[in-house]
Coordinates of C-alpha atoms and ligand atoms in Angstrom, one line a residue:
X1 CA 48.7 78.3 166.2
X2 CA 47.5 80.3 169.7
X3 CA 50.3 82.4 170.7
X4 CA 50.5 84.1 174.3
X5 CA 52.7 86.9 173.8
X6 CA 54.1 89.6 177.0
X7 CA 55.1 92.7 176.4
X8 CA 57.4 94.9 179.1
X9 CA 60.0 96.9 177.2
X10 CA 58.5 100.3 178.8
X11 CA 55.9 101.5 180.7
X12 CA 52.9 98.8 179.7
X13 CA 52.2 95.8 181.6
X14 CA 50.8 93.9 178.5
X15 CA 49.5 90.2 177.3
X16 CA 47.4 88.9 174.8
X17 CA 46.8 85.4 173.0
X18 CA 46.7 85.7 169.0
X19 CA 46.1 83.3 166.4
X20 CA 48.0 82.7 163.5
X21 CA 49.7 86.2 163.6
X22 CA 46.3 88.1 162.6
X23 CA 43.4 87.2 165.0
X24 CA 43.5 88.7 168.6
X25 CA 42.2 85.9 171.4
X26 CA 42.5 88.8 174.5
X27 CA 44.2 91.8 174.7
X28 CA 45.1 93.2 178.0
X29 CA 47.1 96.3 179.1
X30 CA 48.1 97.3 182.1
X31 CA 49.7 100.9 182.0
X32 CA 52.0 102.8 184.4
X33 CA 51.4 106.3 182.7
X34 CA 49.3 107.8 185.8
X35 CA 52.5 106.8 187.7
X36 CA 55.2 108.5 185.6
X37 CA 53.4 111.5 184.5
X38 CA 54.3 112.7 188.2
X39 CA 57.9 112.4 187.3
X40 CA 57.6 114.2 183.6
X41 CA 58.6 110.7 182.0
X42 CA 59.4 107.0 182.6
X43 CA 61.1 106.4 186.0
X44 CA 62.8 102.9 184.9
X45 CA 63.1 101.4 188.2
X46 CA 59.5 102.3 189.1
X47 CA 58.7 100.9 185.7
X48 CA 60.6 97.5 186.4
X49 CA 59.2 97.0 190.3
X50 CA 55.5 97.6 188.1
X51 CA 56.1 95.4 185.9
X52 CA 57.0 92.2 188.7
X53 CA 53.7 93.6 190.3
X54 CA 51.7 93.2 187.5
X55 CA 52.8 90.7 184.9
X56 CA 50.9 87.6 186.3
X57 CA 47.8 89.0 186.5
X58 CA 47.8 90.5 183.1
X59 CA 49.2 87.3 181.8
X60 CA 46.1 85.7 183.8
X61 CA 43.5 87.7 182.4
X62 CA 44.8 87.8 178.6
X63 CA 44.4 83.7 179.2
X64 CA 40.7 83.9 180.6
X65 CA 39.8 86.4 178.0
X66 CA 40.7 83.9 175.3
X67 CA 38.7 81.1 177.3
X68 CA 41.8 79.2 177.3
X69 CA 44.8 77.7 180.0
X70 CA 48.5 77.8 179.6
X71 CA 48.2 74.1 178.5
X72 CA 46.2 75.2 175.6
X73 CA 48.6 77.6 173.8
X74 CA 51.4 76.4 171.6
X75 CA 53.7 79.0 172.2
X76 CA 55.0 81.7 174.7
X77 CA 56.3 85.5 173.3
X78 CA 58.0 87.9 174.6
X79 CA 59.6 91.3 173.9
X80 CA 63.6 90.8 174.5
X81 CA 64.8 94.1 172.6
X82 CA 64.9 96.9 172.8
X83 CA 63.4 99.1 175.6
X84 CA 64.3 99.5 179.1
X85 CA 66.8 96.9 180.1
X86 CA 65.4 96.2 183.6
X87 CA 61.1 96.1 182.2
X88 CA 62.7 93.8 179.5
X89 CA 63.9 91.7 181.9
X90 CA 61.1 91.3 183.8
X91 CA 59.3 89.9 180.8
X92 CA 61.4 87.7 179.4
X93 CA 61.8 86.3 182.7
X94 CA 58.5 85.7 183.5
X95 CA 58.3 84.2 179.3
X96 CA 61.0 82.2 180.3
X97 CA 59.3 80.8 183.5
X98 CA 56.0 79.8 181.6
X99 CA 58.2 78.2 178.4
X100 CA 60.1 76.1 181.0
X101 CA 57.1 75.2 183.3
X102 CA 54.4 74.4 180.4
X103 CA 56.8 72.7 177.9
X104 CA 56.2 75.6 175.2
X105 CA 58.8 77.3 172.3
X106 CA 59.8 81.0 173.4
X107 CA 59.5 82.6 170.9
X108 CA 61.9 86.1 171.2
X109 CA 60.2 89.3 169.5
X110 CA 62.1 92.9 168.7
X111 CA 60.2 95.5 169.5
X112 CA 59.6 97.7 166.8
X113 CA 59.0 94.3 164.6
X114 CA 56.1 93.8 166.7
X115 CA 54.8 97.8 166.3
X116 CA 55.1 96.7 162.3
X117 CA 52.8 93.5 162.7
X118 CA 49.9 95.4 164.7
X119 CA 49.0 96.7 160.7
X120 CA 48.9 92.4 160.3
X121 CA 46.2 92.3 162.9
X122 CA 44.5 95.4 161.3
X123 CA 44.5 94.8 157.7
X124 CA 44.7 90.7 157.5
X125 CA 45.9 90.6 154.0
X126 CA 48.9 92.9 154.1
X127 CA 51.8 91.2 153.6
X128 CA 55.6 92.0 152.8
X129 CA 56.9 93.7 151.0
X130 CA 56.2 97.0 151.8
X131 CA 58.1 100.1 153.5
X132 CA 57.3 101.0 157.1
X133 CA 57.5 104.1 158.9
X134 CA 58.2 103.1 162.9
X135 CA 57.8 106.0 165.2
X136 CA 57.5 105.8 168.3
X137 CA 58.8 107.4 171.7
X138 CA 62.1 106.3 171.6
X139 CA 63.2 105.6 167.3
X140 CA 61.7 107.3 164.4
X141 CA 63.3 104.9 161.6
X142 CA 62.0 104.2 157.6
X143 CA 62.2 100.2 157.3
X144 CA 62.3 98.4 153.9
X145 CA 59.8 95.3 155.1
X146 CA 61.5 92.6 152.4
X147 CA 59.7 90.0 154.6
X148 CA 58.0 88.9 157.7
X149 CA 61.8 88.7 159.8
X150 CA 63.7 90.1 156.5
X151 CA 63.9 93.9 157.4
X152 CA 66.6 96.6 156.3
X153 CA 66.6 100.2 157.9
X154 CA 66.7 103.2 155.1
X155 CA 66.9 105.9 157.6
X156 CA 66.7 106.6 161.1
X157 CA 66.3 110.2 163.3
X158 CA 70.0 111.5 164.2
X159 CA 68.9 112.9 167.5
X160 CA 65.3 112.4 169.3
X161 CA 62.5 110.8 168.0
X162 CA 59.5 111.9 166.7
X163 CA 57.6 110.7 169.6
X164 CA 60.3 112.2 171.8
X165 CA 60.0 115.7 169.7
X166 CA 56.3 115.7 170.4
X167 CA 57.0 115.2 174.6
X168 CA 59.4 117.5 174.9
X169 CA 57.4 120.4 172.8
X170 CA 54.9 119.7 174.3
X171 CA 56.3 119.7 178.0
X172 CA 57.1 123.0 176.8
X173 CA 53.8 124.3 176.1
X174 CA 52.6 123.0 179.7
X175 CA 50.8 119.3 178.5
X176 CA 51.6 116.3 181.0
X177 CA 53.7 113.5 179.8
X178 CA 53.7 111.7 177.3
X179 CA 52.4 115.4 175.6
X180 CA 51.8 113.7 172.3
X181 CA 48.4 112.6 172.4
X182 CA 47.8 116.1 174.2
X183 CA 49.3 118.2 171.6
X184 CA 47.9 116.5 169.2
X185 CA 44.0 117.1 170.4
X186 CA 45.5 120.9 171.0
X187 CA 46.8 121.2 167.1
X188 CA 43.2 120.5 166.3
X189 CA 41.4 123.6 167.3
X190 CA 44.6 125.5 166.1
X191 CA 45.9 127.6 163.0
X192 CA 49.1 125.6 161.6
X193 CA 50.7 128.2 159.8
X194 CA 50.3 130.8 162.7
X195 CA 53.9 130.0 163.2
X196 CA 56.8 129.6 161.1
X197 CA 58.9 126.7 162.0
X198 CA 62.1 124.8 160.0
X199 CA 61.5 121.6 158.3
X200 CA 65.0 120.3 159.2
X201 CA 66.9 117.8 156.7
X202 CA 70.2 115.7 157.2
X203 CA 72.5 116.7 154.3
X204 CA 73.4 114.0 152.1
X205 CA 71.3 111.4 153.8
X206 CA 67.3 112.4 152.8
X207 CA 65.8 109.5 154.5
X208 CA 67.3 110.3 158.3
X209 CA 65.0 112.8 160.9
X210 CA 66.2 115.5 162.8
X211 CA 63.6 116.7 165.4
X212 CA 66.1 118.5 168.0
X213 CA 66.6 122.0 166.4
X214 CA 62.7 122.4 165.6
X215 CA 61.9 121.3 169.5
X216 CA 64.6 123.9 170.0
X217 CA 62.9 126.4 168.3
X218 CA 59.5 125.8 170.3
X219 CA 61.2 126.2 173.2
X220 CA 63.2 129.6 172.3
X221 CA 60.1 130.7 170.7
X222 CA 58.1 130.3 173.9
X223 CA 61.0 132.0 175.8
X224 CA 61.2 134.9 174.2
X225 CA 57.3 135.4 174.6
X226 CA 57.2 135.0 178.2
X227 CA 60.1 137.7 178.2
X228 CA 58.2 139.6 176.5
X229 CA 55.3 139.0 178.4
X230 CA 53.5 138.1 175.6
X231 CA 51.2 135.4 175.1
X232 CA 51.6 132.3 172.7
X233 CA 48.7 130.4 171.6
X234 CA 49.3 126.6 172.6
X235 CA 46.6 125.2 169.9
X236 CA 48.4 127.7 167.3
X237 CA 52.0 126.7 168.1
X238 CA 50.9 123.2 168.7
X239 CA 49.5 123.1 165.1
X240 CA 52.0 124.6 163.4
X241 CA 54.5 122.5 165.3
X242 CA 52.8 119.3 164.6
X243 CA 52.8 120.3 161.0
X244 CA 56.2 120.5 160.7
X245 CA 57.1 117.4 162.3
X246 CA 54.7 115.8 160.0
X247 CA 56.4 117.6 157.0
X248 CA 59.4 115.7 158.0
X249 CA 58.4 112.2 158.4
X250 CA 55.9 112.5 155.3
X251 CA 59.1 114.0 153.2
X252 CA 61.3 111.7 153.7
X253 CA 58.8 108.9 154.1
X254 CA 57.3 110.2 150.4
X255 CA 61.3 110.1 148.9
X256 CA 62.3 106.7 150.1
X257 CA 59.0 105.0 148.6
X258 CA 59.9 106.8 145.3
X259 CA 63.3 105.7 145.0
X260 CA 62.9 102.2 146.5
X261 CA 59.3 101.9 143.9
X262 CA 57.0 100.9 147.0
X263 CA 53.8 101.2 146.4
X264 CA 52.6 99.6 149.8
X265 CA 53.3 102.2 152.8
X266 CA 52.9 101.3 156.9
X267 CA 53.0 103.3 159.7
X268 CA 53.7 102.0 163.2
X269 CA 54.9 102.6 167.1
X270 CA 52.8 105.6 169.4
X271 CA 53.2 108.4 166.9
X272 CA 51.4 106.3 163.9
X273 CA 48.2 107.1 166.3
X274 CA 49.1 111.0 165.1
X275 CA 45.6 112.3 163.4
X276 CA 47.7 114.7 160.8
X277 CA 50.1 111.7 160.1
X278 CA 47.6 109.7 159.4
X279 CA 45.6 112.1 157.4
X280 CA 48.5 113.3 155.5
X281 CA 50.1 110.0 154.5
X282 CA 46.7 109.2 153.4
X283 CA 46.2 111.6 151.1
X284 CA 49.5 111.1 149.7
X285 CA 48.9 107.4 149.0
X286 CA 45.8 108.3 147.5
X287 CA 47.2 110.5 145.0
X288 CA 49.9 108.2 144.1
X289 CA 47.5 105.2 143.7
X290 CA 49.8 103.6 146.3
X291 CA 48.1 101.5 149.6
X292 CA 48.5 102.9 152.9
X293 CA 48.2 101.1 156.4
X294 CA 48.4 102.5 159.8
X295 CA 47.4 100.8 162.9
X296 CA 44.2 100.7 164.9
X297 CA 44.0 103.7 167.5
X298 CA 44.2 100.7 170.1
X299 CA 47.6 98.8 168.7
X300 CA 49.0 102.4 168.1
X301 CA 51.0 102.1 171.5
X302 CA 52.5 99.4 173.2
X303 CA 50.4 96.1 173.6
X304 CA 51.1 92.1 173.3
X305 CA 48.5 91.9 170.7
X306 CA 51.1 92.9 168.2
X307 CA 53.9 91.0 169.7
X308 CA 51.7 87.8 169.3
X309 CA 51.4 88.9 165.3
X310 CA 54.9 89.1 164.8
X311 CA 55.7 86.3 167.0
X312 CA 53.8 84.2 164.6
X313 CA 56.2 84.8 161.7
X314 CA 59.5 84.9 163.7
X315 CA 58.0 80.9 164.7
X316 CA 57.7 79.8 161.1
X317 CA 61.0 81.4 160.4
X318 CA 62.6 79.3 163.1
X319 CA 63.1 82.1 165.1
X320 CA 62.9 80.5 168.9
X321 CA 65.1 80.6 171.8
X322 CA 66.2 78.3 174.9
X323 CA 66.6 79.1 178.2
X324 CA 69.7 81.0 177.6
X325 CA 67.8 83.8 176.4
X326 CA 68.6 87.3 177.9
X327 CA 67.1 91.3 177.2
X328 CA 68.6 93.3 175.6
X329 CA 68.6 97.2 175.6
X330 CA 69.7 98.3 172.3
X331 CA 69.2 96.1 169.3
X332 CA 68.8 96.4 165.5
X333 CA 65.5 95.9 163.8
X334 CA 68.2 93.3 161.5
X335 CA 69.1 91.4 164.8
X336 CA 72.5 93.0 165.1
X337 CA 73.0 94.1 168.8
X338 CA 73.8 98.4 168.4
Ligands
LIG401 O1 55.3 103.1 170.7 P1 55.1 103.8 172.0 O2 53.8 103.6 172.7 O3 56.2 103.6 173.0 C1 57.5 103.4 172.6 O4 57.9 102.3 172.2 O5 58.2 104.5 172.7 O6 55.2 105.4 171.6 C2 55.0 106.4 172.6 C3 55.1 107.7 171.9 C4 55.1 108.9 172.9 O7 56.2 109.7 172.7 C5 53.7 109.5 172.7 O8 53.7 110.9 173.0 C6 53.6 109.3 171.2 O9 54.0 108.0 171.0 N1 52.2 109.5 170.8 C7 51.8 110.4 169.9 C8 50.4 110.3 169.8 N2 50.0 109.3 170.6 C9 51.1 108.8 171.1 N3 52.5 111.4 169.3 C10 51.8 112.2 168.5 N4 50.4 112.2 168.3 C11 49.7 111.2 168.9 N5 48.4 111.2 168.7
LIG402 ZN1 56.7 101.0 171.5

């Protein structure tokens, strides 16, 4: 089954076709970032009025680079929830459109489902069950994965995201938007224990994040320098700062797979494209004997690639919609609007 799949919950422009939920056809992305990074973060209605610019030619291309028409695909995708209500809406619109017009299912994908199923495009024989750490720029949340469209959260961040935590820090340290990727290259070159940071926890609830007091810290901790007119090392402070996020997330990450007995662990959405995550969850797989599956650097971030992966399994689950379907800002990995 040849899926064309859209994606516009933020700041990508994005279409691909995929087969059977683990081969990728075309894979096109069209990103706003140049645009935004003037504004020190997503400007929404610049984001929508890009999104109407560019969504038929993506849509166009991701069709040519699969050699195929709209006639030859047996179902249209699309991204409904959650993201920015008015990018959503230009997506499903346009999904909508090309259902109607071509005689094809729509097929409705959440979005952090979708950051789940790029590991389906990756590693072609992972399947459920499995736990799945999601973070991204705007939820940081540990997912039991029962099956493909059977998903319960364990824990979630009670204030910013990881992704968030990493663009605001960052910001801080004087990296463009989104910082992440920035302060991530930075941390590199840099001693991580140069800087003593907190590892905050969430009493009573050990699977929930909470990044704002550690930002909080980077930021007083940079104040107080420039008082001082001293001077902070960014790749120091941006190593030891990226260590303690990662402390977090692998923590509790490491405690829900012992006490749920996973022994299969995913990580998805922007932040899953971390180096230290990725190295550190690694090696704590590997010591456990447990499997661990992260993403491609390319279906790290937002694409349709992996909307057309999970789009796949929300079709055999009978998961389609009609014309009635609208966006949706906020919305539950479960279905249940927030
Ligand atoms: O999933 P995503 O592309 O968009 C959302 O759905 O939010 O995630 C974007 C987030 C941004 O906050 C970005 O800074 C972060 O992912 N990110 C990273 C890295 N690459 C992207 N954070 C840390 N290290 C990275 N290498
Ligand atoms: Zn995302």
């Amino acid at each position: 089954m040849r899926i064309l799949a859209l994606e516009s919950s933020c700041d990508e422009t994005a279409a691909a076709v995929v087969e059977d939920g683990r081969t990728v056809l075309s894979n096109i992305v069209a990103s706003q970032v140049e645009e935004h990074r003037l504004y020190g973060g997503v400007v929404p209605e610049i984001a929508s009025r890009r999104h109407c610019e560019a969504v038929a030619g993506v849509t166009r291309e991701a069709l040519a680079g699969a050699g195929m028409t709209l006639a030859d695909v047996d179902a249209i995708a699309v991204t409904y929830a959650p993201g920015l209500i008015g990018a959503l809406l230009v997506g499903v619109s346009f999904a909508k459109g090309l259902a109607l017009a071509a005689k094809k299912p729509l097929i409705p994908v959440h979005h952090l489902r979708s950051h789940i199923a790029a590991n389906y495009v990756t590693f072609p024989d992972l399947r459920p069950p499995f736990l799945c750490l999601v973070a991204s720029g705007g939820h940081s949340h540990i997912i039991e994965v029962k099956d493909y469209t059977d998903l319960r959260v364990l824990g979630r961040t009670r204030d910013d995201a990881a992704g968030e935590a990493f663009d605001k820090a960052a910001r801080a340290m004087g990296m463009p938007y989104p910082g992440g990727v920035a302060l991530d290259r930075a941390a590199e070159e840099g001693d991580d224990r140069a800087f003593t940071l907190p590892r905050p926890s969430v009493d009573g609830a050990p699977y929930d994040f909470s990044f704002s007091g550690l930002k909080t810290a980077v930021i007083n901790l940079l104040h107080n320098a420039s008082q001082k007119g001293r001077e902070v090392s960014v790749p120091d402070l941006a190593a030891s700062y990226r260590r303690a996020v990662v402390d977090c997330l692998a923590r509790s990450f490491v405690q829900a797979a012992e006490d749920t007995g996973a022994k299969t662990l995913v990580i998805a959405g922007g932040v899953s494209a971390n180096s230290l995550l990725r190295r550190r969850l690694g090696a704590e797989c590997e010591k456990r004997g447990w499997r661990f599956c992260r993403p491609e650097l390319s279906l790290c971030g937002d694409n349709a690639a992996m909307v057309g992966a999970q789009a796949y399994y929300e079709f055999l689950a009978g998961n389609t919609a009609d014309m009635s379907l609208n966006a949706c800002a906020a919305m539950d990995i479960s279905g249940a609007q927030d």
